Amino acid sequence: MDLDKLLETGDKCIHDEPPSCEAACPLHLDVKTFISEIERGDLKKAYKIMEKRIPFTKIIGRICDHPCEAHCVRKEAGGAIAISELERYVVTEGYSPPKKTLPMPKNKGRVAVIGGGISGLTAAFDLDRKGYRVTLYEKSNRLGGGLWSYAGKGLDSEIIEEELQKIAAMDIELCLNTSLQKDDLKEILQQYDALYLATGEWQEKLQINPHSLQVEGTSIFAGGGLIDRESMVMAASSGRRAAISIDRYISKVSLTASREREGIFETPLRFETEDEEPLNRVKKTEAVFNREEAAKEAGRCFKCQCVKCIKACSHMRSFNISPDAYVRQINHNERIILGTHYANKMINSCTLCGLCREECHLNISMKAVVQETRESMVEKNKMPVSAHDFALKDMAFSNSQRFSLVRGQPSKEQSKHLFYYPLISYSKYVQGLFLGTGKTAYLFYPGCQLPASFPDYIEEIYRYLVGSLKGDVGIYLGCCGAPADWAGRKQQADENAKEIRRRWEEMDRPTFILACSSCSSIFEKYLPEIKTISLWEIFADYGLPVSNNRIQERHILNVHDACATRYNTKIHDSIRKIAYSLGYQLQELKYTKERTKCCGYGGLVYFANRQQAEAFVEERVREGSGDMLVYCAMCKDLFVSGGKKTYHILDLLYGNATKETGLRRMPTLSERQYNRAMVKKRLLKEIWGEEAMTAEEEFGYNLIISEDIKHVMAERYILLEDIQRVIDNAQRNKERFYNVENSSYLTRLRMDNVTFWVQYEEMESNINILSVYSHRMEVVEE
Amino acid sequence: MSKGEDKNHQWICDKCKVQLKLKKVKVKYLEGNFEVELMKCPSCNIVLILEDLARGKMLEVEKGLEDK
């Protein structure tokens, strides 16, 4: 994995970029934290935040010309935050004397500052702090310059005097009543390593570098009124920047490197206000805000931060993380050689749904980042086995003889027993068989989850397709490889795709009819050469199947689009068209179509972090007031498990959209495999007149499994079949423990990489299961 | 005697019909190899792992090793 590229992606994230007010402040006051402290009522902290950035805080805090406010995003929603008024409030109420600091040894060099206004004062103050011996020249008999014009206009003379005492108390040489002219500079420069010119005016026009404030490659730097005569805060900022430049100049360091954000800059942060309620500026009742007014005004601040993706993603919120921090954690996780990979769980809790990219102003895709990370973990053998083991075994089941099947449409010869009147007149299926050409034009690929959830519909759909489409329709049962892809097992997904490609070529390249959104995205990614069409498009375009069971009751439905096909507008439109044709009213959710959310199953999160999957379900089911309409089997399973009435589009089409269907418990993991095997058996028998070659294993006893135990089995990924094998081994080989107190048995069997334990009691020919559990650790019995 | 050990003593080996004994047993997972004391049948060597152990300490160690 290219970690530098990864970090670059993380750096793009604007989550923590400064808000526009802070970027527009020439001194970069941390406005957001400052305002948060006011809201919390901690004025001392608020003052300290000001003091950190604003020189002569008690002065500037009262007279700042606040360029920040013009950039406040609250502007459009009730008026900009009164940052300047809040500063005035804090300098009045929150002042506490600064901690005494030890003076720096003055051994870095000598600097002359010409001009005792706010810019010169700031530069002198900062340079003294940095360890320079500073001489401050002022033409008048007092420091302060233009500051005195504010006396009595929002600023008391006492405060100016008090703040200027700071300079007097420092080790700065003051030369008052000293007016220096252009001709004096030569002599002055000989005495000093650098000079800061902060006079309001100068006798000649200077070429001042706008970034470093250096005058044409000399040791002279110029700011204050020489670059901006209007703004007090700009003057202070130029003094501060000049001090940095002079320090760099004397230390022989680049004057320009990494200083892009010193002055006013444009922040990349974006904050959307359209959903925000407008709130008007709080009016002050006296000269300065009172506590209540200040807190209320501070409360209007959005504390701007880009959280668009986080707001939409249950996963990032569960881990309380933003993409930039997420990337840093992945980077750390990837670089660990010895030690714990703490981010594993987080990485396996992303549903890979891709909504983050859709929400992001910069199209950052955490899906792509997490997918690549998982692949890297697999490659390095650092992927926790237990996270995806069950899902991969389930995939193997679907591609085994138990479910996998490829068949062309039954030939005319095979079907001739059906070609009799009146069947041939009214059965479109039989007509379809009669028109058979022997060349497979379409292959119906229902995927693995649809047959598991809706075993009864597959045969009906197949008959519909044969009767509706021009050209032969075959069937292909199997798994597309989505679990391998989600688990980061690219190679396995590639091999799976290769097998599908081989079958496709064998069948002379038919169009695949897909009914599962995950299959659609996998085909797009791994098999772009195969032409596909969604089953929903066929229903929408070729007419709905005839069904006598369809109910008359019409609910208002919220469509939940599947995240795997968030960009497939044909599917979105088809689903809506089908629902409208059936007479349902639809209500779109806020997060819909390309902005849809994941149900919680995606990315195998359901297996790697069940709690996370449940958080997705819980959030999504609360978003709409109507019942839910879905077209992915897993979405239905999960929403029903979250107590939401949810209908699969097939429930509407084939007539089982009653309230009971909406809440019917979905098949367990064991039942899902059983259903798949049954679908294959039934299709072979009913359509092709064949018997399945694989017989289900027979056990000579009846298992009694309570609902509670079934629940535990699902939670621990233990299948009925696992239990049967464990018990069969115990009964045959007596490899078991006997409980002398309650006469139950406890037995174990290691299968593949898991040891399964079953506690049971024998009740005549029945076996009552008392508990089931498993572990991956191997116990050596020797 | 702790509750866990108490539960252990309710079980005998059904095949050999003997009491289980606390013995050192090798367990392994991924890169980890340990020796722990567990109840086993002194005759056929079958080792008893109760649910509390499997779902508790054992799972914790498994997860820890998986994240190494």
Tab-separated table of N, CA and C in Angstrom, chain A residues 173-255:
chain	number	residue	atom	x	y	z
A	173	GLU	N	15.460	49.115	24.592
A	173	GLU	CA	16.012	50.462	24.694
A	173	GLU	C	15.057	51.419	23.981
A	174	LEU	N	14.569	52.431	24.679
A	174	LEU	CA	13.612	53.359	24.096
A	174	LEU	C	14.294	54.674	23.748
A	175	CYS	N	14.131	55.120	22.534
A	175	CYS	CA	14.663	56.425	22.124
A	175	CYS	C	13.492	57.277	21.676
A	176	LEU	N	12.891	58.021	22.614
A	176	LEU	CA	11.766	58.880	22.279
A	176	LEU	C	12.308	60.180	21.696
A	177	ASN	N	11.400	60.943	21.144
A	177	ASN	CA	11.766	62.231	20.542
A	177	ASN	C	12.919	62.101	19.544
A	178	THR	N	12.966	60.983	18.881
A	178	THR	CA	14.047	60.768	17.921
A	178	THR	C	13.453	60.550	16.548
A	179	SER	N	13.548	61.546	15.742
A	179	SER	CA	12.984	61.424	14.396
A	179	SER	C	14.102	61.013	13.442
A	180	LEU	N	13.951	59.862	12.808
A	180	LEU	CA	14.988	59.395	11.893
A	180	LEU	C	14.514	59.603	10.467
A	181	GLN	N	15.427	60.012	9.607
A	181	GLN	CA	15.098	60.285	8.221
A	181	GLN	C	15.831	59.281	7.330
A	182	LYS	N	15.487	59.355	6.069
A	182	LYS	CA	16.085	58.495	5.058
A	182	LYS	C	17.623	58.484	5.158
A	183	ASP	N	18.198	59.646	5.339
A	183	ASP	CA	19.659	59.746	5.354
A	183	ASP	C	20.294	59.149	6.605
A	184	ASP	N	19.464	58.989	7.679
A	184	ASP	CA	20.021	58.427	8.924
A	184	ASP	C	20.187	56.914	8.830
A	185	LEU	N	19.469	56.312	7.867
A	185	LEU	CA	19.400	54.847	7.838
A	185	LEU	C	20.766	54.181	7.689
A	186	LYS	N	21.602	54.777	6.855
A	186	LYS	CA	22.895	54.168	6.562
A	186	LYS	C	23.686	53.949	7.856
A	187	GLU	N	23.689	54.980	8.668
A	187	GLU	CA	24.448	54.904	9.914
A	187	GLU	C	23.813	53.910	10.891
A	188	ILE	N	22.489	53.991	10.965
A	188	ILE	CA	21.751	53.087	11.867
A	188	ILE	C	22.005	51.626	11.485
A	189	LEU	N	21.979	51.357	10.162
A	189	LEU	CA	22.129	49.979	9.699
A	189	LEU	C	23.491	49.388	10.079
A	190	GLN	N	24.433	50.246	10.220
A	190	GLN	CA	25.753	49.741	10.606
A	190	GLN	C	25.760	49.215	12.047
A	191	GLN	N	24.833	49.747	12.859
A	191	GLN	CA	24.814	49.352	14.269
A	191	GLN	C	23.933	48.119	14.529
A	192	TYR	N	23.047	47.831	13.557
A	192	TYR	CA	22.055	46.767	13.792
A	192	TYR	C	22.125	45.685	12.716
A	193	ASP	N	21.671	44.477	13.102
A	193	ASP	CA	21.631	43.377	12.143
A	193	ASP	C	20.440	43.510	11.200
A	194	ALA	N	19.381	44.182	11.710
A	194	ALA	CA	18.208	44.406	10.851
A	194	ALA	C	17.420	45.572	11.405
A	195	LEU	N	16.521	46.035	10.562
A	195	LEU	CA	15.776	47.227	10.966
A	195	LEU	C	14.320	47.065	10.533
A	196	TYR	N	13.420	47.464	11.425
A	196	TYR	CA	11.996	47.415	11.061
A	196	TYR	C	11.467	48.834	11.011
A	197	LEU	N	10.964	49.159	9.833
A	197	LEU	CA	10.465	50.495	9.591
A	197	LEU	C	8.942	50.462	9.720
A	198	ALA	N	8.416	51.040	10.819
A	198	ALA	CA	6.972	50.999	11.035
A	198	ALA	C	6.438	52.401	11.273
A	199	THR	N	6.966	53.306	10.501
A	199	THR	CA	6.486	54.685	10.597
A	199	THR	C	5.237	54.794	9.740
A	200	GLY	N	4.422	55.745	10.032
A	200	GLY	CA	3.210	55.918	9.210
A	200	GLY	C	3.566	56.381	7.808
A	201	GLU	N	4.650	57.110	7.688
A	201	GLU	CA	5.050	57.637	6.377
A	201	GLU	C	6.556	57.514	6.226
A	202	TRP	N	7.020	57.584	4.995
A	202	TRP	CA	8.468	57.555	4.737
A	202	TRP	C	8.760	58.447	3.536
A	203	GLN	N	9.976	58.927	3.464
A	203	GLN	CA	10.248	59.941	2.433
A	203	GLN	C	10.372	59.360	1.034
A	204	GLU	N	10.591	58.092	0.940
A	204	GLU	CA	10.719	57.531	-0.416
A	204	GLU	C	9.818	56.302	-0.554
A	205	LYS	N	9.531	55.956	-1.782
A	205	LYS	CA	8.690	54.784	-2.020
A	205	LYS	C	9.569	53.537	-1.906
A	206	LEU	N	9.129	52.612	-1.104
A	206	LEU	CA	9.940	51.406	-0.885
A	206	LEU	C	9.338	50.225	-1.645
A	207	GLN	N	10.196	49.338	-2.102
A	207	GLN	CA	9.727	48.099	-2.751
A	207	GLN	C	9.634	47.033	-1.650
A	208	ILE	N	8.437	46.876	-1.126
A	208	ILE	CA	8.284	45.950	0.018
A	208	ILE	C	7.713	44.615	-0.475
A	209	ASN	N	8.413	43.526	-0.142
A	209	ASN	CA	7.894	42.195	-0.509
A	209	ASN	C	6.633	41.926	0.325
A	210	PRO	N	5.505	41.668	-0.330
A	210	PRO	CA	4.251	41.536	0.435
A	210	PRO	C	4.227	40.334	1.380
A	211	HIS	N	5.091	39.345	1.135
A	211	HIS	CA	5.075	38.155	1.996
A	211	HIS	C	6.042	38.291	3.166
A	212	SER	N	7.288	38.746	2.848
A	212	SER	CA	8.297	38.795	3.915
A	212	SER	C	8.438	40.196	4.505
A	213	LEU	N	7.866	41.182	3.828
A	213	LEU	CA	7.971	42.599	4.227
A	213	LEU	C	9.400	43.137	4.099
A	214	GLN	N	10.261	42.357	3.441
A	214	GLN	CA	11.639	42.809	3.258
A	214	GLN	C	11.691	43.874	2.154
A	215	VAL	N	12.558	44.871	2.356
A	215	VAL	CA	12.718	45.914	1.330
A	215	VAL	C	13.854	45.491	0.397
A	216	GLU	N	13.490	45.094	-0.780
A	216	GLU	CA	14.435	44.789	-1.872
A	216	GLU	C	15.752	44.128	-1.457
A	217	GLY	N	15.707	43.022	-0.819
A	217	GLY	CA	16.915	42.262	-0.486
A	217	GLY	C	17.836	42.913	0.536
A	218	THR	N	17.353	43.945	1.248
A	218	THR	CA	18.204	44.600	2.253
A	218	THR	C	17.915	44.026	3.637
A	219	SER	N	18.542	44.588	4.657
A	219	SER	CA	18.236	44.160	6.028
A	219	SER	C	17.129	45.039	6.604
A	220	ILE	N	16.448	45.769	5.717
A	220	ILE	CA	15.330	46.615	6.164
A	220	ILE	C	14.016	45.884	5.879
A	221	PHE	N	13.144	45.943	6.855
A	221	PHE	CA	11.799	45.375	6.711
A	221	PHE	C	10.828	46.504	7.007
A	222	ALA	N	9.691	46.501	6.312
A	222	ALA	CA	8.783	47.628	6.498
A	222	ALA	C	7.339	47.159	6.594
A	223	GLY	N	6.582	47.794	7.487
A	223	GLY	CA	5.168	47.403	7.661
A	223	GLY	C	4.393	48.542	8.262
A	224	GLY	N	3.424	48.211	9.099
A	224	GLY	CA	2.588	49.233	9.723
A	224	GLY	C	1.888	50.058	8.674
A	225	GLY	N	1.881	51.367	8.887
A	225	GLY	CA	1.194	52.278	7.977
A	225	GLY	C	1.810	52.316	6.597
A	226	LEU	N	3.006	51.774	6.462
A	226	LEU	CA	3.638	51.796	5.141
A	226	LEU	C	2.996	50.780	4.188
A	227	ILE	N	2.276	49.800	4.770
A	227	ILE	CA	1.595	48.865	3.860
A	227	ILE	C	0.067	48.945	4.013
A	228	ASP	N	-0.428	49.394	5.132
A	228	ASP	CA	-1.888	49.501	5.303
A	228	ASP	C	-2.167	50.608	6.308
A	229	ARG	N	-2.826	51.633	5.866
A	229	ARG	CA	-3.028	52.780	6.746
A	229	ARG	C	-4.365	52.714	7.479
A	230	GLU	N	-5.193	51.700	7.091
A	230	GLU	CA	-6.563	51.681	7.609
A	230	GLU	C	-6.718	50.835	8.874
A	231	SER	N	-6.129	49.647	8.830
A	231	SER	CA	-6.523	48.650	9.824
A	231	SER	C	-5.529	48.526	10.973
A	232	MET	N	-6.064	48.625	12.181
A	232	MET	CA	-5.257	48.491	13.383
A	232	MET	C	-4.733	47.053	13.533
A	233	VAL	N	-5.617	46.093	13.211
A	233	VAL	CA	-5.226	44.689	13.395
A	233	VAL	C	-4.224	44.265	12.305
A	234	MET	N	-4.335	44.883	11.128
A	234	MET	CA	-3.344	44.606	10.080
A	234	MET	C	-1.975	45.144	10.497
A	235	ALA	N	-1.990	46.300	11.158
A	235	ALA	CA	-0.737	46.896	11.615
A	235	ALA	C	-0.048	45.972	12.619
A	236	ALA	N	-0.828	45.463	13.570
A	236	ALA	CA	-0.262	44.541	14.560
A	236	ALA	C	0.272	43.298	13.867
A	237	SER	N	-0.512	42.809	12.889
A	237	SER	CA	-0.113	41.605	12.155
A	237	SER	C	1.207	41.841	11.408
A	238	SER	N	1.358	43.040	10.795
A	238	SER	CA	2.600	43.279	10.039
A	238	SER	C	3.797	43.320	10.987
A	239	GLY	N	3.600	43.853	12.195
A	239	GLY	CA	4.679	43.867	13.184
A	239	GLY	C	5.096	42.456	13.563
A	240	ARG	N	4.109	41.626	13.743
A	240	ARG	CA	4.379	40.232	14.116
A	240	ARG	C	5.093	39.503	12.985
A	241	ARG	N	4.629	39.730	11.754
A	241	ARG	CA	5.237	39.048	10.604
A	241	ARG	C	6.652	39.566	10.361
A	242	ALA	N	6.850	40.856	10.579
A	242	ALA	CA	8.191	41.427	10.396
A	242	ALA	C	9.160	40.797	11.392
A	243	ALA	N	8.681	40.579	12.628
A	243	ALA	CA	9.545	39.966	13.647
A	243	ALA	C	9.969	38.564	13.207
A	244	ILE	N	9.024	37.834	12.610
A	244	ILE	CA	9.344	36.476	12.130
A	244	ILE	C	10.376	36.570	11.000
A	245	SER	N	10.141	37.517	10.061
A	245	SER	CA	11.066	37.679	8.929
A	245	SER	C	12.465	38.055	9.410
A	246	ILE	N	12.518	38.977	10.358
A	246	ILE	CA	13.823	39.440	10.854
A	246	ILE	C	14.553	38.282	11.552
A	247	ASP	N	13.810	37.529	12.325
A	247	ASP	CA	14.404	36.366	13.000
A	247	ASP	C	14.963	35.389	11.960
A	248	ARG	N	14.181	35.156	10.902
A	248	ARG	CA	14.635	34.238	9.845
A	248	ARG	C	15.842	34.837	9.104
A	249	TYR	N	15.767	36.137	8.843
A	249	TYR	CA	16.842	36.816	8.099
A	249	TYR	C	18.170	36.722	8.860
A	250	ILE	N	18.090	37.029	10.160
A	250	ILE	CA	19.324	37.012	10.958
A	250	ILE	C	19.813	35.573	11.157
A	251	SER	N	18.854	34.629	11.270
A	251	SER	CA	19.255	33.221	11.447
A	251	SER	C	19.613	32.565	10.121
A	252	LYS	N	19.547	33.320	9.031
A	252	LYS	CA	19.845	32.822	7.684
A	252	LYS	C	18.967	31.624	7.291
A	253	VAL	N	17.684	31.793	7.529
A	253	VAL	CA	16.703	30.767	7.157
A	253	VAL	C	15.836	31.387	6.060
A	254	SER	N	15.245	30.514	5.223
A	254	SER	CA	14.399	31.027	4.130
A	254	SER	C	13.348	31.998	4.652
A	255	LEU	N	13.212	33.101	3.944
A	255	LEU	CA	12.237	34.111	4.370
A	255	LEU	C	10.817	33.749	3.962
